[in-house]
C-alpha cells in the first residue's frame, strides 16, 4: 500500500471517528491530507471504498503485528502474552472509529467485508492455536475448540471495556492476567465439549478450506523474512521452488518439511504445508 493511501486512511479514520461517516465529506478528508480531490479518487473510488480499505488496513496491520511475535527472542508464555497485548493496542488505537461504526451502523456488511472479517478471524485463530500448542503441548489439541470459544468470551469482554471507555488499561498486565486464567482452565480440562466443525461453520478456522499453492508461496515469503537460520532458509527455498512447479514432488516436500518441524518460526507454515499435502493425497 502506498504512503499516500496510508495517509488518507489514517486521516479519514480520525475524521470519521470525530464527526461520523456521513457527516465527513471527501473535501474534508483531502484538506486534512493536503491533497486534491483528484488525487483522492486516484486512490479510492468512493468514500465507501475508503471505508472498506480502513478495515482492510486495520486487519492487515493486526495480523502482521501478530506475526512479528515469532521474531521476538522470548519464551512461549511471553509470546502468548504479546499476542493479547498487540490485539488490545490495535483495537485501542482505532477504538473511536470502531465505536462510530457501531453507533452509525454505516453500510451493511457485504460479501467482500464479510470475507475480510472471516479471514482476519481465521488467521487470528490459527495464530492462537499455534501459541496454545506451543505453550501447553499437543495434549490440549482435542480441547482446542473449547479453548478458543472460552478465550473469545474472555477477550471480548475486555475489548468492550477498551472500546467504550476512554481510560487506558494496562495491556501488559491484562495479558499476563489472561494467560494466568488460561493456566487454570487448561489444568481443569477433562472431556472436550465442542467440535471443530462448529468453528468452521462460524468462519473461525479453515479445517474444511483447501490450502492453495499460491497461499503457501505467500506464506513462505513471510516466513523467510523472520528466519535467519541458513538451514531453515535453504529448506524453505527448496519448498518454494518445488511448489512453483506444475508437478511438485511430494517426497521432496515431505523431506524438507521434516527439517522445519523443530522451529517455532515455521510451526504454523508446517501445519499449512501438511494440510496441503494431505488434501492432495
Short mmCIF file of N, CA and C in Angstrom, two decimals, residues 123-249:
data_model
loop_
_atom_site.label_atom_id
_atom_site.label_comp_id
_atom_site.label_asym_id
_atom_site.label_seq_id
_atom_site.Cartn_x
_atom_site.Cartn_y
_atom_site.Cartn_z
N UNK A 123 -7.20 -16.19 10.60
CA UNK A 123 -5.76 -16.03 10.83
C UNK A 123 -5.44 -15.83 12.30
N UNK A 124 -6.32 -15.11 12.99
CA UNK A 124 -6.13 -14.93 14.44
C UNK A 124 -6.28 -16.26 15.16
N UNK A 125 -7.25 -17.06 14.72
CA UNK A 125 -7.45 -18.39 15.30
C UNK A 125 -6.21 -19.26 15.09
N UNK A 126 -5.67 -19.24 13.87
CA UNK A 126 -4.50 -20.07 13.57
C UNK A 126 -3.31 -19.68 14.44
N UNK A 127 -3.12 -18.37 14.63
CA UNK A 127 -2.02 -17.91 15.48
C UNK A 127 -2.26 -18.33 16.92
N UNK A 128 -3.50 -18.19 17.38
CA UNK A 128 -3.85 -18.55 18.75
C UNK A 128 -3.65 -20.04 18.99
N UNK A 129 -4.07 -20.86 18.02
CA UNK A 129 -3.89 -22.31 18.14
C UNK A 129 -2.41 -22.66 18.23
N UNK A 130 -1.61 -22.05 17.39
CA UNK A 130 -0.17 -22.31 17.39
C UNK A 130 0.45 -21.93 18.73
N UNK A 131 0.05 -20.79 19.27
CA UNK A 131 0.61 -20.31 20.55
C UNK A 131 0.17 -21.19 21.72
N UNK A 132 -1.08 -21.62 21.68
CA UNK A 132 -1.58 -22.51 22.74
C UNK A 132 -0.83 -23.84 22.74
N UNK A 133 -0.66 -24.42 21.56
CA UNK A 133 0.05 -25.69 21.45
C UNK A 133 1.51 -25.54 21.87
N UNK A 134 2.08 -24.42 21.52
CA UNK A 134 3.48 -24.16 21.87
C UNK A 134 3.68 -24.04 23.36
N UNK A 135 2.69 -23.46 24.03
CA UNK A 135 2.80 -23.24 25.47
C UNK A 135 2.38 -24.46 26.28
N UNK A 136 1.29 -25.12 25.89
CA UNK A 136 0.74 -26.19 26.71
C UNK A 136 0.94 -27.60 26.15
N UNK A 137 1.44 -27.71 24.92
CA UNK A 137 1.73 -29.02 24.37
C UNK A 137 0.57 -29.62 23.57
N UNK A 138 0.88 -30.70 22.87
CA UNK A 138 -0.08 -31.35 21.99
C UNK A 138 -1.27 -31.97 22.73
N UNK A 139 -1.16 -32.18 24.04
CA UNK A 139 -2.24 -32.81 24.80
C UNK A 139 -3.52 -31.98 24.78
N UNK A 140 -3.39 -30.66 24.54
CA UNK A 140 -4.59 -29.82 24.57
C UNK A 140 -5.27 -29.73 23.20
N UNK A 141 -4.71 -30.42 22.20
CA UNK A 141 -5.25 -30.29 20.84
C UNK A 141 -6.72 -30.68 20.78
N UNK A 142 -7.11 -31.73 21.47
CA UNK A 142 -8.51 -32.17 21.42
C UNK A 142 -9.45 -31.18 22.11
N UNK A 143 -8.88 -30.27 22.92
CA UNK A 143 -9.69 -29.28 23.63
C UNK A 143 -9.65 -27.91 22.94
N UNK A 144 -9.01 -27.84 21.78
CA UNK A 144 -8.75 -26.56 21.15
C UNK A 144 -10.02 -25.76 20.88
N UNK A 145 -11.07 -26.41 20.40
CA UNK A 145 -12.31 -25.70 20.09
C UNK A 145 -12.90 -25.04 21.33
N UNK A 146 -12.95 -25.79 22.42
CA UNK A 146 -13.47 -25.22 23.67
C UNK A 146 -12.60 -24.06 24.15
N UNK A 147 -11.29 -24.21 24.05
CA UNK A 147 -10.38 -23.15 24.50
C UNK A 147 -10.57 -21.88 23.68
N UNK A 148 -10.75 -22.04 22.38
CA UNK A 148 -10.93 -20.87 21.52
C UNK A 148 -12.21 -20.12 21.88
N UNK A 149 -13.29 -20.85 22.13
CA UNK A 149 -14.56 -20.22 22.49
C UNK A 149 -14.47 -19.54 23.86
N UNK A 150 -13.87 -20.22 24.83
CA UNK A 150 -13.71 -19.65 26.17
C UNK A 150 -12.86 -18.39 26.11
N UNK A 151 -11.73 -18.48 25.40
CA UNK A 151 -10.84 -17.33 25.26
C UNK A 151 -11.54 -16.17 24.55
N UNK A 152 -12.33 -16.52 23.52
CA UNK A 152 -13.05 -15.48 22.79
C UNK A 152 -13.99 -14.70 23.69
N UNK A 153 -14.67 -15.41 24.59
CA UNK A 153 -15.57 -14.75 25.52
C UNK A 153 -14.84 -13.84 26.49
N UNK A 154 -13.71 -14.32 26.99
CA UNK A 154 -12.91 -13.52 27.93
C UNK A 154 -12.40 -12.25 27.27
N UNK A 155 -11.79 -12.42 26.11
CA UNK A 155 -11.18 -11.28 25.40
C UNK A 155 -12.24 -10.28 24.95
N UNK A 156 -13.39 -10.77 24.49
CA UNK A 156 -14.46 -9.88 24.04
C UNK A 156 -14.88 -8.93 25.14
N UNK A 157 -14.98 -9.43 26.37
CA UNK A 157 -15.37 -8.57 27.48
C UNK A 157 -14.40 -7.43 27.71
N UNK A 158 -13.10 -7.72 27.63
CA UNK A 158 -12.09 -6.68 27.83
C UNK A 158 -12.04 -5.72 26.64
N UNK A 159 -12.29 -6.24 25.43
CA UNK A 159 -12.30 -5.38 24.25
C UNK A 159 -13.43 -4.36 24.35
N UNK A 160 -14.58 -4.78 24.87
CA UNK A 160 -15.70 -3.86 25.04
C UNK A 160 -15.34 -2.74 26.01
N UNK A 161 -14.60 -3.07 27.06
CA UNK A 161 -14.16 -2.05 28.01
C UNK A 161 -13.22 -1.06 27.32
N UNK A 162 -12.31 -1.59 26.48
CA UNK A 162 -11.35 -0.75 25.76
C UNK A 162 -12.07 0.19 24.80
N UNK A 163 -13.08 -0.32 24.09
CA UNK A 163 -13.78 0.48 23.08
C UNK A 163 -14.69 1.52 23.72
N UNK A 164 -15.40 1.15 24.78
CA UNK A 164 -16.42 2.02 25.36
C UNK A 164 -15.92 2.95 26.46
N UNK A 165 -14.68 2.77 26.90
CA UNK A 165 -14.14 3.61 27.96
C UNK A 165 -12.90 4.35 27.48
N UNK A 166 -12.80 5.62 27.85
CA UNK A 166 -11.67 6.43 27.42
C UNK A 166 -10.41 6.13 28.23
N UNK A 167 -10.57 5.65 29.45
CA UNK A 167 -9.42 5.36 30.29
C UNK A 167 -8.65 4.17 29.74
N UNK A 168 -7.34 4.31 29.64
CA UNK A 168 -6.50 3.24 29.09
C UNK A 168 -6.24 2.17 30.15
N UNK A 169 -6.21 0.91 29.72
CA UNK A 169 -5.90 -0.19 30.62
C UNK A 169 -4.42 -0.52 30.52
N UNK A 170 -3.93 -1.25 31.49
CA UNK A 170 -2.56 -1.76 31.46
C UNK A 170 -2.59 -3.05 30.63
N UNK A 171 -2.29 -2.95 29.34
CA UNK A 171 -2.44 -4.09 28.44
C UNK A 171 -1.45 -5.21 28.76
N UNK A 172 -0.27 -4.85 29.19
CA UNK A 172 0.72 -5.87 29.56
C UNK A 172 0.24 -6.64 30.78
N UNK A 173 -0.23 -5.91 31.78
CA UNK A 173 -0.76 -6.55 32.98
C UNK A 173 -1.99 -7.38 32.69
N UNK A 174 -2.85 -6.88 31.80
CA UNK A 174 -4.06 -7.60 31.44
C UNK A 174 -3.72 -8.90 30.71
N UNK A 175 -2.76 -8.84 29.80
CA UNK A 175 -2.34 -10.04 29.07
C UNK A 175 -1.79 -11.09 30.02
N UNK A 176 -0.98 -10.64 30.98
CA UNK A 176 -0.42 -11.56 31.99
C UNK A 176 -1.57 -12.21 32.78
N UNK A 177 -2.56 -11.41 33.15
CA UNK A 177 -3.70 -11.90 33.93
C UNK A 177 -4.49 -12.94 33.13
N UNK A 178 -4.71 -12.68 31.83
CA UNK A 178 -5.48 -13.60 30.99
C UNK A 178 -4.76 -14.93 30.85
N UNK A 179 -3.45 -14.90 30.61
CA UNK A 179 -2.70 -16.15 30.47
C UNK A 179 -2.72 -16.94 31.77
N UNK A 180 -2.69 -16.25 32.91
CA UNK A 180 -2.82 -16.95 34.21
C UNK A 180 -4.16 -17.66 34.30
N UNK A 181 -5.23 -17.01 33.83
CA UNK A 181 -6.56 -17.63 33.85
C UNK A 181 -6.60 -18.84 32.93
N UNK A 182 -5.91 -18.74 31.80
CA UNK A 182 -5.86 -19.87 30.86
C UNK A 182 -5.14 -21.05 31.51
N UNK A 183 -4.11 -20.77 32.30
CA UNK A 183 -3.42 -21.83 33.04
C UNK A 183 -4.42 -22.64 33.86
N UNK A 184 -5.28 -21.92 34.56
CA UNK A 184 -6.27 -22.59 35.42
C UNK A 184 -7.26 -23.40 34.60
N UNK A 185 -7.67 -22.84 33.45
CA UNK A 185 -8.62 -23.53 32.58
C UNK A 185 -8.01 -24.81 32.03
N UNK A 186 -6.77 -24.72 31.56
CA UNK A 186 -6.09 -25.89 31.00
C UNK A 186 -5.93 -26.98 32.04
N UNK A 187 -5.61 -26.61 33.28
CA UNK A 187 -5.45 -27.60 34.35
C UNK A 187 -6.76 -28.33 34.65
N UNK A 188 -7.88 -27.66 34.40
CA UNK A 188 -9.17 -28.27 34.72
C UNK A 188 -9.84 -28.96 33.55
N UNK A 189 -9.17 -29.07 32.41
CA UNK A 189 -9.77 -29.71 31.24
C UNK A 189 -10.02 -31.19 31.48
N UNK A 190 -11.18 -31.65 31.02
CA UNK A 190 -11.50 -33.08 31.15
C UNK A 190 -11.89 -33.62 29.78
N UNK A 191 -13.18 -33.76 29.53
CA UNK A 191 -13.65 -34.25 28.24
C UNK A 191 -14.04 -33.08 27.35
N UNK A 192 -13.60 -33.07 26.08
CA UNK A 192 -13.98 -31.97 25.17
C UNK A 192 -15.49 -31.89 25.01
N UNK A 193 -15.98 -30.66 24.85
CA UNK A 193 -17.42 -30.44 24.71
C UNK A 193 -17.79 -30.07 23.28
N UNK A 194 -17.06 -29.15 22.67
CA UNK A 194 -17.37 -28.67 21.32
C UNK A 194 -16.53 -29.39 20.27
N UNK A 195 -17.00 -29.33 19.03
CA UNK A 195 -16.27 -29.93 17.91
C UNK A 195 -15.70 -28.84 17.01
N UNK A 196 -14.69 -29.17 16.26
CA UNK A 196 -14.06 -28.22 15.34
C UNK A 196 -15.05 -27.75 14.29
N UNK A 197 -16.00 -28.61 13.91
CA UNK A 197 -16.96 -28.26 12.87
C UNK A 197 -17.75 -27.00 13.21
N UNK A 198 -17.98 -26.76 14.49
CA UNK A 198 -18.72 -25.57 14.90
C UNK A 198 -17.93 -24.30 14.59
N UNK A 199 -16.61 -24.35 14.77
CA UNK A 199 -15.79 -23.19 14.43
C UNK A 199 -15.75 -22.98 12.93
N UNK A 200 -15.71 -24.08 12.19
CA UNK A 200 -15.68 -23.98 10.73
C UNK A 200 -16.93 -23.28 10.21
N UNK A 201 -18.09 -23.64 10.76
CA UNK A 201 -19.35 -23.04 10.33
C UNK A 201 -19.37 -21.54 10.60
N UNK A 202 -18.67 -21.11 11.66
CA UNK A 202 -18.64 -19.70 12.02
C UNK A 202 -17.45 -18.96 11.42
N UNK A 203 -16.73 -19.63 10.53
CA UNK A 203 -15.62 -18.98 9.84
C UNK A 203 -14.41 -18.72 10.70
N UNK A 204 -14.31 -19.38 11.87
CA UNK A 204 -13.21 -19.12 12.79
C UNK A 204 -11.99 -19.98 12.49
N UNK A 205 -12.15 -21.03 11.75
CA UNK A 205 -10.99 -21.81 11.34
C UNK A 205 -11.29 -22.40 9.97
N UNK A 206 -10.27 -22.90 9.34
CA UNK A 206 -10.44 -23.36 7.98
C UNK A 206 -10.17 -24.83 7.80
N UNK A 207 -10.68 -25.63 8.72
CA UNK A 207 -10.40 -27.07 8.66
C UNK A 207 -10.91 -27.70 7.37
N UNK A 208 -11.98 -27.11 6.80
CA UNK A 208 -12.52 -27.67 5.57
C UNK A 208 -12.11 -26.83 4.36
N UNK A 209 -11.21 -25.90 4.55
CA UNK A 209 -10.79 -25.00 3.49
C UNK A 209 -9.52 -25.52 2.85
N UNK A 210 -9.51 -25.58 1.54
CA UNK A 210 -8.33 -26.07 0.83
C UNK A 210 -7.21 -25.05 0.90
N UNK A 211 -6.00 -25.53 1.08
CA UNK A 211 -4.81 -24.69 1.05
C UNK A 211 -4.28 -24.70 -0.37
N UNK A 212 -4.11 -23.55 -0.97
CA UNK A 212 -3.64 -23.46 -2.34
C UNK A 212 -2.13 -23.27 -2.39
N UNK A 213 -1.56 -23.58 -3.56
CA UNK A 213 -0.12 -23.38 -3.76
C UNK A 213 0.23 -21.90 -3.65
N UNK A 214 -0.65 -21.05 -4.17
CA UNK A 214 -0.41 -19.60 -4.10
C UNK A 214 -0.35 -19.11 -2.66
N UNK A 215 -1.24 -19.65 -1.83
CA UNK A 215 -1.25 -19.26 -0.41
C UNK A 215 0.04 -19.69 0.28
N UNK A 216 0.50 -20.89 -0.04
CA UNK A 216 1.75 -21.38 0.55
C UNK A 216 2.95 -20.54 0.11
N UNK A 217 2.97 -20.14 -1.15
CA UNK A 217 4.08 -19.32 -1.65
C UNK A 217 4.12 -17.97 -0.95
N UNK A 218 2.95 -17.38 -0.70
CA UNK A 218 2.89 -16.12 0.04
C UNK A 218 3.36 -16.32 1.48
N UNK A 219 2.95 -17.44 2.07
CA UNK A 219 3.34 -17.74 3.45
C UNK A 219 4.85 -17.94 3.55
N UNK A 220 5.45 -18.59 2.55
CA UNK A 220 6.90 -18.81 2.54
C UNK A 220 7.63 -17.48 2.56
N UNK A 221 7.16 -16.52 1.76
CA UNK A 221 7.81 -15.21 1.72
C UNK A 221 7.76 -14.52 3.08
N UNK A 222 6.62 -14.65 3.77
CA UNK A 222 6.50 -14.05 5.10
C UNK A 222 7.43 -14.74 6.09
N UNK A 223 7.49 -16.06 6.04
CA UNK A 223 8.32 -16.81 6.98
C UNK A 223 9.80 -16.52 6.74
N UNK A 224 10.20 -16.43 5.49
CA UNK A 224 11.61 -16.18 5.16
C UNK A 224 12.09 -14.84 5.72
N UNK A 225 11.19 -13.89 5.87
CA UNK A 225 11.55 -12.59 6.43
C UNK A 225 11.86 -12.69 7.92
N UNK A 226 11.31 -13.73 8.57
CA UNK A 226 11.51 -13.88 10.01
C UNK A 226 12.66 -14.81 10.35
N UNK A 227 13.05 -15.66 9.39
CA UNK A 227 14.05 -16.71 9.66
C UNK A 227 15.45 -16.22 9.31
N UNK A 228 16.40 -16.51 10.22
CA UNK A 228 17.80 -16.16 9.99
C UNK A 228 18.66 -17.41 9.79
N UNK A 229 18.19 -18.54 10.32
CA UNK A 229 18.95 -19.78 10.23
C UNK A 229 19.10 -20.23 8.77
N UNK A 230 20.35 -20.46 8.34
CA UNK A 230 20.63 -20.77 6.94
C UNK A 230 20.00 -22.09 6.51
N UNK A 231 20.05 -23.10 7.38
CA UNK A 231 19.47 -24.41 7.03
C UNK A 231 17.96 -24.31 6.81
N UNK A 232 17.29 -23.52 7.67
CA UNK A 232 15.84 -23.35 7.51
C UNK A 232 15.53 -22.61 6.21
N UNK A 233 16.33 -21.60 5.91
CA UNK A 233 16.13 -20.83 4.68
C UNK A 233 16.30 -21.70 3.44
N UNK A 234 17.29 -22.58 3.47
CA UNK A 234 17.52 -23.49 2.34
C UNK A 234 16.31 -24.41 2.14
N UNK A 235 15.81 -24.96 3.25
CA UNK A 235 14.64 -25.84 3.17
C UNK A 235 13.42 -25.09 2.62
N UNK A 236 13.23 -23.85 3.08
CA UNK A 236 12.10 -23.04 2.61
C UNK A 236 12.24 -22.74 1.12
N UNK A 237 13.46 -22.45 0.68
CA UNK A 237 13.68 -22.15 -0.73
C UNK A 237 13.44 -23.38 -1.62
N UNK A 238 13.83 -24.56 -1.13
CA UNK A 238 13.57 -25.79 -1.88
C UNK A 238 12.07 -26.02 -2.00
N UNK A 239 11.35 -25.82 -0.89
CA UNK A 239 9.89 -25.99 -0.90
C UNK A 239 9.26 -24.98 -1.86
N UNK A 240 9.75 -23.75 -1.82
CA UNK A 240 9.23 -22.69 -2.69
C UNK A 240 9.40 -23.05 -4.16
N UNK A 241 10.59 -23.54 -4.50
CA UNK A 241 10.86 -23.93 -5.88
C UNK A 241 9.99 -25.11 -6.31
N UNK A 242 9.81 -26.05 -5.40
CA UNK A 242 9.05 -27.26 -5.72
C UNK A 242 7.57 -26.95 -5.92
N UNK A 243 7.00 -26.13 -5.03
CA UNK A 243 5.58 -25.79 -5.13
C UNK A 243 5.29 -24.97 -6.38
N UNK A 244 6.30 -24.22 -6.83
CA UNK A 244 6.13 -23.38 -8.02
C UNK A 244 6.00 -24.22 -9.29
N UNK A 245 6.37 -25.49 -9.24
CA UNK A 245 6.28 -26.36 -10.41
C UNK A 245 4.85 -26.85 -10.60
N UNK A 246 4.53 -27.19 -11.84
CA UNK A 246 3.20 -27.74 -12.12
C UNK A 246 3.02 -29.11 -11.47
N UNK A 247 4.06 -29.92 -11.51
CA UNK A 247 4.01 -31.25 -10.91
C UNK A 247 5.06 -31.35 -9.79
N UNK A 248 4.66 -30.88 -8.61
CA UNK A 248 5.60 -30.92 -7.49
C UNK A 248 5.76 -32.35 -6.98
N UNK A 249 6.90 -32.60 -6.35
CA UNK A 249 7.20 -33.93 -5.83
C UNK A 249 6.93 -33.98 -4.32
#
